[in-house]
Protein backbone atom coordinates (compact mmCIF):
# COMPACT_ATOMS: atom_id res chain seq x y z
CA MET A 1 52.84 136.09 90.16
CA ASN A 2 52.31 132.56 88.98
CA ARG A 3 54.69 133.11 86.12
CA THR A 4 57.57 134.44 88.79
CA LYS A 5 57.05 131.25 91.56
CA SER A 6 57.72 129.25 88.71
CA ARG A 7 60.79 130.84 87.79
CA LEU A 8 62.03 131.39 91.46
CA ALA A 9 61.13 127.66 91.71
CA ARG A 10 63.62 126.44 89.34
CA SER A 11 66.04 128.66 89.93
CA VAL A 12 66.11 127.46 93.09
CA SER A 13 66.34 123.84 92.32
CA ALA A 14 68.98 124.68 89.70
CA GLY A 15 70.96 126.25 92.80
CA LEU A 16 70.16 123.36 95.07
CA ALA A 17 71.03 120.24 92.29
CA GLY A 18 74.85 122.47 91.62
CA ALA A 19 75.33 121.90 95.52
CA ALA A 20 74.64 118.74 95.66
CA VAL A 21 77.07 117.81 92.45
CA ALA A 22 79.88 119.98 94.21
CA THR A 23 79.54 118.65 97.64
CA THR A 24 79.75 114.95 96.15
CA LEU A 25 82.85 115.86 93.63
CA LEU A 26 84.42 117.75 96.87
CA LEU A 27 84.17 114.98 99.13
CA ALA A 28 84.70 112.92 96.20
CA ALA A 29 88.36 113.93 95.71
CA PRO A 30 90.65 113.17 98.74
CA MET A 31 89.50 109.23 97.99
CA ALA A 32 90.82 109.54 94.08
CA GLY A 33 94.30 109.26 95.19
CA ALA A 34 94.60 107.02 98.11
CA ARG A 35 96.10 104.10 97.53
CA GLU A 36 97.67 101.31 99.41
CA PRO A 37 100.18 101.48 101.79
CA ASP A 38 103.75 100.10 101.33
CA VAL A 39 104.39 96.48 102.59
CA TRP A 40 107.20 96.54 104.29
CA PRO A 41 109.15 94.24 104.01
CA PRO A 42 109.28 94.55 100.77
CA LYS A 43 108.25 91.06 98.26
CA PRO A 44 111.31 89.15 96.96
CA SER A 45 111.91 90.82 93.29
CA THR A 46 111.83 87.02 91.84
CA SER A 47 109.49 85.57 89.36
CA GLU A 48 108.06 82.70 89.63
CA SER A 49 110.08 80.83 87.60
CA GLU A 50 113.61 82.06 88.36
CA PRO A 51 115.31 79.38 90.82
CA ARG A 52 115.78 80.49 94.47
CA PRO A 53 119.61 79.88 95.69
CA TYR A 54 119.72 77.07 98.22
CA TYR A 55 122.97 78.40 100.37
CA VAL A 56 123.58 75.03 102.25
CA ASN A 57 125.70 77.31 105.11
CA CYS A 58 126.68 80.81 105.89
CA THR A 59 130.11 80.19 104.71
CA GLN A 60 128.86 79.91 101.42
CA VAL A 61 126.09 83.47 101.44
CA GLN A 62 129.59 85.18 102.67
CA ARG A 63 131.22 83.88 99.33
CA GLU A 64 128.53 84.21 97.22
CA GLU A 65 126.98 87.73 98.66
CA SER A 66 127.77 91.07 99.35
CA GLY A 67 126.24 90.79 102.79
CA PRO A 68 123.67 89.14 105.17
CA LEU A 69 120.30 88.31 103.66
CA LEU A 70 117.29 89.51 104.78
CA ALA A 71 114.33 87.92 105.64
CA GLY A 72 111.95 87.84 102.01
CA GLN A 73 115.61 87.81 99.77
CA PRO A 74 115.98 84.73 97.59
CA GLY A 75 117.85 82.34 99.24
CA TYR A 76 117.05 83.33 102.78
CA ARG A 77 115.87 80.65 104.70
CA PRO A 78 115.33 80.45 109.03
CA GLY A 79 117.77 78.10 109.12
CA LEU A 80 120.36 80.47 108.57
CA ASP A 81 118.90 82.86 111.26
CA LYS A 82 120.56 81.67 114.47
CA ASP A 83 118.66 84.65 116.72
CA GLY A 84 115.61 84.98 114.04
CA ASN A 85 115.96 88.27 113.83
CA GLY A 86 115.41 88.06 110.12
CA ILE A 87 118.90 88.95 108.88
CA ALA A 88 120.38 85.58 107.87
CA CYS A 89 124.35 85.16 108.37
CA ASP A 90 125.02 88.61 110.43
């Protein structure tokens, strides 16, 4: 009878260990695909080695750009954004 109890104890222990491993894997799986949320507004695409353009006024922006400058874009500065809405020369 001792042999039967020993086998039963090993079987129960193995089952509990397997259940613990499975539970750990299931709980960790959703976190594996987690990522940082997108950042808005996007960071400027220029690297530190590239010079940032400087526009004297909105006439120069309109002449050299295809549209208004958005906050975070190279060349944007608060002095060109009269109403402070993040869109210069609109």
